[in-house]
Short mmCIF file of C-alpha atoms and ligand atoms in Angstrom, two decimals:
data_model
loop_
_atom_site.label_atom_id
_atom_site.label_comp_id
_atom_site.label_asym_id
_atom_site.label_seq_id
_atom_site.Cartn_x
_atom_site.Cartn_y
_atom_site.Cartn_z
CA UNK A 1391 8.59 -20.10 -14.18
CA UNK A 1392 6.40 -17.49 -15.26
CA UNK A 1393 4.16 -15.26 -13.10
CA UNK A 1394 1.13 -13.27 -14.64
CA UNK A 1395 0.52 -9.69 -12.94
CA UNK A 1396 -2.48 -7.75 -13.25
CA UNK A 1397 -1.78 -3.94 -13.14
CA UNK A 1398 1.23 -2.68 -15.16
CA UNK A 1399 2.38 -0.24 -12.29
CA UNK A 1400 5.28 0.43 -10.43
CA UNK A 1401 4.65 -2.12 -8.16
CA UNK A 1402 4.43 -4.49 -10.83
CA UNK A 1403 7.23 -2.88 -12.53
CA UNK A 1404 10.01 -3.60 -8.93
CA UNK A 1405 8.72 -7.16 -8.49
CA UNK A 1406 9.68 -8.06 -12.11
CA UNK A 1407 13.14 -6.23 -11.67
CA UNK A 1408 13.44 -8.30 -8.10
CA UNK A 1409 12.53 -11.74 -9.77
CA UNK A 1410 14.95 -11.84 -12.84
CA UNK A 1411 17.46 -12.44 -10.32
CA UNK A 1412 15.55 -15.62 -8.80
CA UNK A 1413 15.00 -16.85 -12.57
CA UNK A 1414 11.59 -15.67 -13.17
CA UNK A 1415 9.36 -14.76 -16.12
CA UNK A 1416 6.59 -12.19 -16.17
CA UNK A 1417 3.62 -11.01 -18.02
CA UNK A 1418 1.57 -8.25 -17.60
CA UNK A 1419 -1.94 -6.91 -18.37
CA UNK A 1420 -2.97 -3.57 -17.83
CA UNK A 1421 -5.72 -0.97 -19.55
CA UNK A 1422 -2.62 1.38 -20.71
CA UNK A 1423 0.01 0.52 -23.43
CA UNK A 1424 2.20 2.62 -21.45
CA UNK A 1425 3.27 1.74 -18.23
CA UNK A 1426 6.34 1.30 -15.93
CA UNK A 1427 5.93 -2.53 -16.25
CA UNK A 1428 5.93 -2.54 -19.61
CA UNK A 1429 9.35 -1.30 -20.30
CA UNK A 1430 10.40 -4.44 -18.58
CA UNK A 1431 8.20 -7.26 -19.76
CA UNK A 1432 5.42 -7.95 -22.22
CA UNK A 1433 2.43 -6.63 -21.72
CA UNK A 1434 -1.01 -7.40 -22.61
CA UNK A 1435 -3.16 -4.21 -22.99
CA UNK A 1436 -6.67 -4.10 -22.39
CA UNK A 1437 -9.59 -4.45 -19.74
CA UNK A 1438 -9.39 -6.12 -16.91
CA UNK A 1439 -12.50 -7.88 -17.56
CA UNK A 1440 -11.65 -8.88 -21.02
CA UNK A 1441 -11.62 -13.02 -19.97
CA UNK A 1442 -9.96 -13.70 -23.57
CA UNK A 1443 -6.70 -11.68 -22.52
CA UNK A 1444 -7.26 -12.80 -18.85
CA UNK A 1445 -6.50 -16.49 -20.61
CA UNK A 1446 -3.53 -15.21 -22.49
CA UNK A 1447 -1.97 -13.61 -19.15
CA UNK A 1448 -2.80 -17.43 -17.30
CA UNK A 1449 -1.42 -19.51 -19.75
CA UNK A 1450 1.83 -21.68 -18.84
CA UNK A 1451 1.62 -18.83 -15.70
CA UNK A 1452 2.37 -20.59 -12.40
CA UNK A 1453 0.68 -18.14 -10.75
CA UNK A 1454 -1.53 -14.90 -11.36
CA UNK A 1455 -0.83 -11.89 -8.62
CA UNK A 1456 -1.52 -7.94 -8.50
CA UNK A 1457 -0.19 -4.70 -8.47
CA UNK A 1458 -3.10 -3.33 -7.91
CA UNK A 1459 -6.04 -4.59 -6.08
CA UNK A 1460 -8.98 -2.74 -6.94
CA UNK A 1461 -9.76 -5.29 -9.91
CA UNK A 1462 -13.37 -6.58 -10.75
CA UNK A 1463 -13.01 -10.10 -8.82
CA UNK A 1464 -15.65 -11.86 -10.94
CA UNK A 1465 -13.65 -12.30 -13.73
CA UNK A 1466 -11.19 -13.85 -11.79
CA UNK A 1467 -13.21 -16.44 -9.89
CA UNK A 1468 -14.01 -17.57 -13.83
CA UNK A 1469 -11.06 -18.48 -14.06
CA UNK A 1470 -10.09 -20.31 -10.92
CA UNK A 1471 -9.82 -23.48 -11.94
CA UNK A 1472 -7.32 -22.65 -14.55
CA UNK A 1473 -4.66 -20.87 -12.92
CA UNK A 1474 -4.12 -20.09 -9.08
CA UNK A 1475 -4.31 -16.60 -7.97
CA UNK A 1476 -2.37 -15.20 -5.15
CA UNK A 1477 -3.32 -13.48 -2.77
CA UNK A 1478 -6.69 -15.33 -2.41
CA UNK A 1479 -9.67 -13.30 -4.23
CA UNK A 1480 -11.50 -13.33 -0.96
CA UNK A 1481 -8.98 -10.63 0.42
CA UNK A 1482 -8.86 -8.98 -2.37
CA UNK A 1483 -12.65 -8.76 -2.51
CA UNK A 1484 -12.73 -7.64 0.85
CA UNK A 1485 -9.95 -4.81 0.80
CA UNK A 1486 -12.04 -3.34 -2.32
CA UNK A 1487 -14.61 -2.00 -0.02
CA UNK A 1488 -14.09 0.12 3.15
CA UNK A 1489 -16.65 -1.15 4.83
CA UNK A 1490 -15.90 -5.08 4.50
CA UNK A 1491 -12.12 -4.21 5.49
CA UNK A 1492 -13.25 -1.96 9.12
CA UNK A 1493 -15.66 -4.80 9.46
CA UNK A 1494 -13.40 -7.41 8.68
CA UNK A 1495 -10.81 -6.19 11.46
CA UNK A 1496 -13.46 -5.59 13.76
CA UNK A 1497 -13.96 -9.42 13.45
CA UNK A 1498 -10.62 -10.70 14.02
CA UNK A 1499 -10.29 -8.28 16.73
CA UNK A 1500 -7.66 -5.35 15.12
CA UNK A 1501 -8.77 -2.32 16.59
CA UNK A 1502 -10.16 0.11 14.22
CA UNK A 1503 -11.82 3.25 14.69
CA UNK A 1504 -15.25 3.84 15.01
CA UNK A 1505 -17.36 3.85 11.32
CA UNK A 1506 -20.80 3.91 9.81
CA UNK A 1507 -21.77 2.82 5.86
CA UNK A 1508 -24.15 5.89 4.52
CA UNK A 1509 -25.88 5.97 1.60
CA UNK A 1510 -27.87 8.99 2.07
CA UNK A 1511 -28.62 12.22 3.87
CA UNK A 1512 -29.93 10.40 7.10
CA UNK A 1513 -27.74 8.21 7.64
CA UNK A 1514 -24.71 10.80 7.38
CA UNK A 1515 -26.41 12.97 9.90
CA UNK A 1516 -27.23 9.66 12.13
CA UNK A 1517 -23.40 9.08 11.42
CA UNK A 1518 -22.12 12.45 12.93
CA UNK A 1519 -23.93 12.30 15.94
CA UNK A 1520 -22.97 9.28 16.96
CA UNK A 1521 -19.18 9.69 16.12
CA UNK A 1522 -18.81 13.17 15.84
CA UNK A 1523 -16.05 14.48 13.45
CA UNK A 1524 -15.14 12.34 11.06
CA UNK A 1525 -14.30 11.78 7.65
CA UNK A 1526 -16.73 10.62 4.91
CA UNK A 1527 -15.09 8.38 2.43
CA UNK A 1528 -16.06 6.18 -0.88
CA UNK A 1529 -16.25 2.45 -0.21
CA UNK A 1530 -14.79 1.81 -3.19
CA UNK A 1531 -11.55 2.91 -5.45
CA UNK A 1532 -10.32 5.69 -3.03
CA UNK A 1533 -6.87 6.13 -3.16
CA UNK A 1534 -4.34 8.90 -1.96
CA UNK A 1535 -6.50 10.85 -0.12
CA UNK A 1536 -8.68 10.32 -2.99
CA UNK A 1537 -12.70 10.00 -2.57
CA UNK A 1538 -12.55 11.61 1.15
CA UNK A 1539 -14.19 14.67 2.50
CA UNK A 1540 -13.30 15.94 6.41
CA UNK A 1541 -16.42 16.50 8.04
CA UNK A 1542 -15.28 18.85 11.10
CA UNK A 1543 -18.87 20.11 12.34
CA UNK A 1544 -22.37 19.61 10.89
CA UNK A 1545 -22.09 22.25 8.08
CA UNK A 1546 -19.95 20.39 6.26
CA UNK A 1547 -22.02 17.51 5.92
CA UNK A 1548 -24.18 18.62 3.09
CA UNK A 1549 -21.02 19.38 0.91
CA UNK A 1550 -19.66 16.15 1.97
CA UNK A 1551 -22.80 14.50 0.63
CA UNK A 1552 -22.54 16.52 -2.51
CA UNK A 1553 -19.03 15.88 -3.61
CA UNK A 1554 -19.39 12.66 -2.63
CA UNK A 1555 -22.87 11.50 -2.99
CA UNK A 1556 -24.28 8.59 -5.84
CA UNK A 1557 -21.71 6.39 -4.73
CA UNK A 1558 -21.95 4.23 -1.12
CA UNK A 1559 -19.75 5.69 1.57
CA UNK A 1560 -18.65 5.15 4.43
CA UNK A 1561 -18.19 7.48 7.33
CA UNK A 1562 -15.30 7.09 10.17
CA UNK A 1563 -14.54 9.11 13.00
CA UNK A 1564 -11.82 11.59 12.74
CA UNK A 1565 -8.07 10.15 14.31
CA UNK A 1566 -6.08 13.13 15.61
CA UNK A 1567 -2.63 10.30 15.73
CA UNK A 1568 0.37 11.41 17.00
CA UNK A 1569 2.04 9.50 13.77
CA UNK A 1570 1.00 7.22 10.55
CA UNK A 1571 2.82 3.13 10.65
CA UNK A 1572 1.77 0.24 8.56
CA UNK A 1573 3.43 -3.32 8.75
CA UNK A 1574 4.57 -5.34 6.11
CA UNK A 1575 5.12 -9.17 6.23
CA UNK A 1576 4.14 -12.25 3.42
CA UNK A 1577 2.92 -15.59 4.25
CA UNK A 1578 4.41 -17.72 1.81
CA UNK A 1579 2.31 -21.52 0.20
CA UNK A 1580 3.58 -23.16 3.37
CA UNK A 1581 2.54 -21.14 5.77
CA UNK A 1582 5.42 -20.12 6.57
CA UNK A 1583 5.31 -16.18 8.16
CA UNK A 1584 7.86 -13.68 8.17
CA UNK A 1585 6.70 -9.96 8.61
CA UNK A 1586 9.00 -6.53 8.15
CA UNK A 1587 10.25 -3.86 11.11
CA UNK A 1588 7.36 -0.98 11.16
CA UNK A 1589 7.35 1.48 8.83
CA UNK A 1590 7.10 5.14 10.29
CA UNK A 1591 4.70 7.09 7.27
CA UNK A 1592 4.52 10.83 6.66
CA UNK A 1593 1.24 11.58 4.08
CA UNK A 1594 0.97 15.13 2.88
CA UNK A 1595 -2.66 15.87 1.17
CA UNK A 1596 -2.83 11.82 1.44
CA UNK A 1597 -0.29 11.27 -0.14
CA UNK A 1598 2.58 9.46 1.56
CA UNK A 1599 5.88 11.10 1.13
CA UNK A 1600 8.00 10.03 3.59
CA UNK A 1601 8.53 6.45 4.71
CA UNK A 1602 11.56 5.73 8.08
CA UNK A 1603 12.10 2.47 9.30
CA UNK A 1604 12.81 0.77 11.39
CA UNK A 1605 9.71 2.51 13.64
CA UNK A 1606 8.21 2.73 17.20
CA UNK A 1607 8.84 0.45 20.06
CA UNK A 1608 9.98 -3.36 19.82
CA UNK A 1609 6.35 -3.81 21.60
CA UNK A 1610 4.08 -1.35 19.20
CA UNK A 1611 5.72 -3.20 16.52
CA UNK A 1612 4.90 -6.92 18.21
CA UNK A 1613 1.38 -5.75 18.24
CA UNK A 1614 1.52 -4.40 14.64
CA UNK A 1615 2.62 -7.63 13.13
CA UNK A 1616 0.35 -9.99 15.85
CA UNK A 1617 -2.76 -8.16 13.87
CA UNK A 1618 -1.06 -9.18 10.13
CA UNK A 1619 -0.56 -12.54 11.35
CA UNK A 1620 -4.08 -12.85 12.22
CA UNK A 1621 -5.53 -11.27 8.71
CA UNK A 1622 -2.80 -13.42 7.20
CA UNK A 1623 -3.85 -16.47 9.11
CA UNK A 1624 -7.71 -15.92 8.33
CA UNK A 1625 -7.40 -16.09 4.27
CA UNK A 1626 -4.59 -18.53 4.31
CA UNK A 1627 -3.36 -15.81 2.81
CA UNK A 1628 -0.20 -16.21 0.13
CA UNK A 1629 1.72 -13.50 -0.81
CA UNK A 1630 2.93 -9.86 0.96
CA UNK A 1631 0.06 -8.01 2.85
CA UNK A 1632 -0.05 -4.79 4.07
CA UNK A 1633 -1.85 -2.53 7.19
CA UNK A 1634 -1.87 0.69 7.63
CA UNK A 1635 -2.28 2.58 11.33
CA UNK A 1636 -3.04 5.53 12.82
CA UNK A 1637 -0.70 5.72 16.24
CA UNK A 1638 -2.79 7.39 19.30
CA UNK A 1639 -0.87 7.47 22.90
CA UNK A 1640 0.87 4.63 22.18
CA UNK A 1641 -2.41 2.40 20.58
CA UNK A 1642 -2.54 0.95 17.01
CA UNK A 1643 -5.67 2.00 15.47
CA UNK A 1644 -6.41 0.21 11.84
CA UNK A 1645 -6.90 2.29 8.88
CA UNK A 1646 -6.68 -0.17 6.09
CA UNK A 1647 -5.04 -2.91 4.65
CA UNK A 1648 -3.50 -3.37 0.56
CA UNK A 1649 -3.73 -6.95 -0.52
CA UNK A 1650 0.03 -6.27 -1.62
CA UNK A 1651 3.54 -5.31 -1.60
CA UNK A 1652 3.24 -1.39 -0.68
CA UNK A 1653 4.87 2.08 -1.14
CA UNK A 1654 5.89 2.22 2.31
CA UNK A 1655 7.88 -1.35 1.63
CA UNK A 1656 9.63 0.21 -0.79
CA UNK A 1657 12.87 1.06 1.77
CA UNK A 1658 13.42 -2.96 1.47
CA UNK A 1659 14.96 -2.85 -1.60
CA UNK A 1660 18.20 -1.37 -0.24
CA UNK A 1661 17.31 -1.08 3.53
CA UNK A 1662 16.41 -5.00 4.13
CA UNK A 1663 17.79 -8.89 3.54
CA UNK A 1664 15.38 -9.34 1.26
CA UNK A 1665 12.88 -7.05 -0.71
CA UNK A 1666 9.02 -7.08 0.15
CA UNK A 1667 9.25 -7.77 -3.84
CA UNK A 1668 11.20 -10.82 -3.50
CA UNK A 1669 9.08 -11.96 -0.86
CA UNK A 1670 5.92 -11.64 -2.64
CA UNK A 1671 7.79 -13.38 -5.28
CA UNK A 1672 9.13 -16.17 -3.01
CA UNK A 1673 5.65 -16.45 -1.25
CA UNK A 1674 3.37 -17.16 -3.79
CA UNK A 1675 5.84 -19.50 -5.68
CA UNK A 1676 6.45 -21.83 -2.21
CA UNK A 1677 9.99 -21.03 -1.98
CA UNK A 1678 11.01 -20.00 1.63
CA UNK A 1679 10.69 -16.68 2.70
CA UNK A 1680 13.72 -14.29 2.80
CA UNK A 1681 14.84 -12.82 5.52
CA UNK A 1682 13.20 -9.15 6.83
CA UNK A 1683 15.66 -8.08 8.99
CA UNK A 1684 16.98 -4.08 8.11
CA UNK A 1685 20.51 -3.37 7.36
CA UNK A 1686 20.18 -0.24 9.20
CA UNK A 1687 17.92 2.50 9.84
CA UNK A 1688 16.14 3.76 5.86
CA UNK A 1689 15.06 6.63 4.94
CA UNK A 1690 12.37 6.33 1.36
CA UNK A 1691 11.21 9.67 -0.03
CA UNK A 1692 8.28 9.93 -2.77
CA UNK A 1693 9.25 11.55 -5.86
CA UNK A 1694 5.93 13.25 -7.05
CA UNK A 1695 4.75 15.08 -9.66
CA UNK A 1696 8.14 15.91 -11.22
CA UNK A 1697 11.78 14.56 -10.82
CA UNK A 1698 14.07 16.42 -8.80
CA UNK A 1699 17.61 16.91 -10.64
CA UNK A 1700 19.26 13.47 -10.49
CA UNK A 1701 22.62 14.26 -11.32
CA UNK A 1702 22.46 16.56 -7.76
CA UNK A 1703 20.79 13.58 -5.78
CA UNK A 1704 22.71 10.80 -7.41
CA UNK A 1705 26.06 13.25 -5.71
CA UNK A 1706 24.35 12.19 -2.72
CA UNK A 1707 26.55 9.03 -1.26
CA UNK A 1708 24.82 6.65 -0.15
CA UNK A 1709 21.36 7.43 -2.21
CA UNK A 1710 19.01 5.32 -3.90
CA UNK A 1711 17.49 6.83 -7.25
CA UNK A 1712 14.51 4.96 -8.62
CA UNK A 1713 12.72 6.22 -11.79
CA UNK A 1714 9.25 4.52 -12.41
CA UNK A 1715 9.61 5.54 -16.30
CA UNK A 1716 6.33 7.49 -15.55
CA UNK A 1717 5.58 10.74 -17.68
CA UNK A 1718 5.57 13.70 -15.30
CA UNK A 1719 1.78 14.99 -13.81
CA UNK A 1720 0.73 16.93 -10.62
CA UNK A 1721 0.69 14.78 -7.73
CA UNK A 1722 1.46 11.68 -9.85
CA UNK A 1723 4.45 9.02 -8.06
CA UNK A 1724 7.09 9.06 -10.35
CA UNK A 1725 10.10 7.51 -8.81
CA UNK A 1726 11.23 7.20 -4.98
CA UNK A 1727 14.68 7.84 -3.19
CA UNK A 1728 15.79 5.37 -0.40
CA UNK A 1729 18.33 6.59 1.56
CA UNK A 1730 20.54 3.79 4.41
CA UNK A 1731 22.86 4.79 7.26
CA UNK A 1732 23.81 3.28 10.24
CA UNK A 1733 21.71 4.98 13.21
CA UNK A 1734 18.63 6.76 12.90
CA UNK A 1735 19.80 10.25 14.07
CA UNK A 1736 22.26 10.06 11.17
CA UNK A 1737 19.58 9.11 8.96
CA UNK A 1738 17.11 11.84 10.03
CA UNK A 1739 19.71 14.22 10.13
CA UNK A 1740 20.79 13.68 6.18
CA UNK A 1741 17.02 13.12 4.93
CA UNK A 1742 16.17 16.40 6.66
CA UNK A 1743 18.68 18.42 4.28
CA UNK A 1744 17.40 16.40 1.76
CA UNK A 1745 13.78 17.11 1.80
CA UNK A 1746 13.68 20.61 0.03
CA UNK A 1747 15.69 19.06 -2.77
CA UNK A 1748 13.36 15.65 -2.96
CA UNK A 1749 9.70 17.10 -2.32
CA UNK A 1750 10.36 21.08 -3.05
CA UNK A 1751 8.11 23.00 -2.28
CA UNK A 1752 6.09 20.68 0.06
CA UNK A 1753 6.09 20.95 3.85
CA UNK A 1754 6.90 17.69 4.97
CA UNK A 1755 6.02 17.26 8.67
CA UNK A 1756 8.57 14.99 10.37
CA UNK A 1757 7.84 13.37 13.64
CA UNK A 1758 10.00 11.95 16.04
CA UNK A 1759 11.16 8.55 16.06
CA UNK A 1760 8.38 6.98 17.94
P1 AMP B 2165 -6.61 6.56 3.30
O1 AMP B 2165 -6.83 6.64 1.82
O2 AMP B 2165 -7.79 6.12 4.07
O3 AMP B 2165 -5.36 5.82 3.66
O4 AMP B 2165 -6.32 8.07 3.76
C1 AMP B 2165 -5.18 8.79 3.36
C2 AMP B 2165 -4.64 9.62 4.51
O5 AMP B 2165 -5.63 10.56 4.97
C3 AMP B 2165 -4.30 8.80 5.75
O6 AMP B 2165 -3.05 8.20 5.64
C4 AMP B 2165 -4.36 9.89 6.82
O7 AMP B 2165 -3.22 10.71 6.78
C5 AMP B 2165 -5.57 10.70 6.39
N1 AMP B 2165 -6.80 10.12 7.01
C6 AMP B 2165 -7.66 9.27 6.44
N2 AMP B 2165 -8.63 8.90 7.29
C7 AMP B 2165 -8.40 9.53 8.46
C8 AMP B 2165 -9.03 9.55 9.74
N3 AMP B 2165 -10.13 8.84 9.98
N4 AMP B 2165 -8.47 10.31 10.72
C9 AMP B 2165 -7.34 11.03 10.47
N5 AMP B 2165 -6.70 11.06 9.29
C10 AMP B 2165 -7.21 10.33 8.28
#
């Protein structure tokens, strides 16, 4: 069986290396000739929009999924009846833009904070008054921290504007959390559901760094994966889905969701039964869903920017090296550590020392176990 995957990536990249095992074949197309995916299976380079390649990467596919969701979705719905895509385009669609994805929760009834769309100098001061600080974001393509301004008091609104302005925005009220989670579970072709412990997330600059699980309380984490189910439920959705919350005295507060497996999954690979890569894998292919439970208490550090020393960290017993095969840039993911042990004071204990050697420089804040 072969599966087609738009966006050459990392992600991309760890769900090939997790399906050989199961049998598969893959194919990717991406805009770059060189990518992590690439170095693992053939690649078709060019746009995304280019429906000649998008053919090629269908053909004898059994399915067509992502690793990366911020695709042009009419394209795709060309070529529906040819090939299935998984997830659905509707939730891909809808993650692309800010403002269907608050709305979208607000619907189903996952809290989220409070948000405005703005497209202009009105509407972010109409914005601020009502919700006070905030932050003023792009609707589309933001990533990382990417395409956001903080809007602390009503000077900063006309920079906001101006660093951000031409494209539509979207304006939220500022979350002062206590910590960062997001839950991780698939829905397989059956309907089958099975959904990951919470991850605990650490972002410095926006960027997230620092991924623990298992996370929180067995009922914060209930509630985390009761709101999945339900965004799951509502696309008949195949495949692994992901949501990200802010944590505020003990509530779950929706930031957003990634129509995919995600970086703060990435701890599955050593730290779980089975992968959130195999279970994307198993999910959109109908097999039955792996099992999510951890085999003990992870640890997943970014690498960014450059590599630490790896003969150093691979001295490290007991620690997980993974090299994207990504050329080195500021602020650029270019690998991840994963780290097991049996408790979680162990682990925090160990992942502590590590930090200076993993992210140097970089103050990582740590939390407590919540
Ligand atoms: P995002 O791209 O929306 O996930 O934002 C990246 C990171 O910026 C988040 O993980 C938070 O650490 C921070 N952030 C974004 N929006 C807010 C907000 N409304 N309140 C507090 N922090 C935020």
């Amino acid at each position: 069986m072969t599966v087609g995957i738009i966006g050459a990536g990392q992600l991309g990249r760890m769900m090939a290396l997790a399906g050989y095992p199961l049998g598969l074949d893959f194919r990717f197309l991406d805009r770059s000739t060189d990518t992590p995916g690439g170095q693992v299976a053939p690649l078709l380079a060019g746009d995304f929009t280019d429906r000649r390649l998008l053919r090629r990467l269908a053909r004898g596919a059994s399915v067509v999924t992502f690793d990366w969701e911020n695709v042009p979705v009419e394209p795709l719905r060309a070529l529906a009846d040819k090939v299935e895509f998984a997830p659905p385009l509707a939730a891909l669609a809808a993650a692309q833009d800010r403002l269907s994805e608050k709305r979208l929760f607000e619907r189903l009834g996952v809290p989220t904070n409070r948000f405005a769309p703005v497209e202009g100098e009105r509407d972010l001061a109409g914005a601020f008054a009502r919700i006070g600080p905030g932050v003023l974001k792009t609707r589309r393509l933001g990533y990382d921290g990417k395409g956001q301004f903080r809007v602390r008091s009503r000077a900063d609104l006309a920079p906001a504007l101006a660093a951000l302005g031409g494209a539509p925005l979207l304006y939220e009220e500022f979350v002062p959390f206590d910590c960062e989670v997001s839950v991780i579970g698939a829905r397989s072709t059956r309907g089958e559901i099975a959904v990951y412990p919470l991850n605990g997330n650490v972002h410095v600059d926006g960027i997230l760094r620092l991924t623990r699980a298992p996370w929180g309380t067995p009922a914060l984490a209930r509630a985390a994966a009761r709101h999945l189910a339900r965004v799951l439920e509502h696309f008949r959705y195949t495949g692994v889905l992901t949501i990200e919350f802010f944590v505020r005295g003990g509530r779950l507060i929706a930031n957003e969701m990634a129509p995919r497996v995600h970086n703060s999954g990435h701890w599955t690979i050593e730290g779980a039964e089975t992968s959130q890569f195999e279970n994307h894998l198993r999910a959109i292919l109908g097999m039955p869903l792996g099992s999510t439970r951890p085999r003990g208490h992870a640890a997943m550090v970014n690498l960014i920017g450059e590599l630490p020393a790896r003969a150093a960290a691979l001295g490290e017993p007991g620690l997980h090296w993974h090299d994207y095969g990504k050329s080195p840039r500021p602020g650029r993911k270019i690998g991840h550590c994963t780290l097991v042990e049996a408790t979680a004071a162990r682990r925090d204990r160990r992942v502590r020392a590590l930090l200076p050697r993993l992210a140097p420089g970089v103050r990582v804040p740590f939390p407590r176990t919540g």
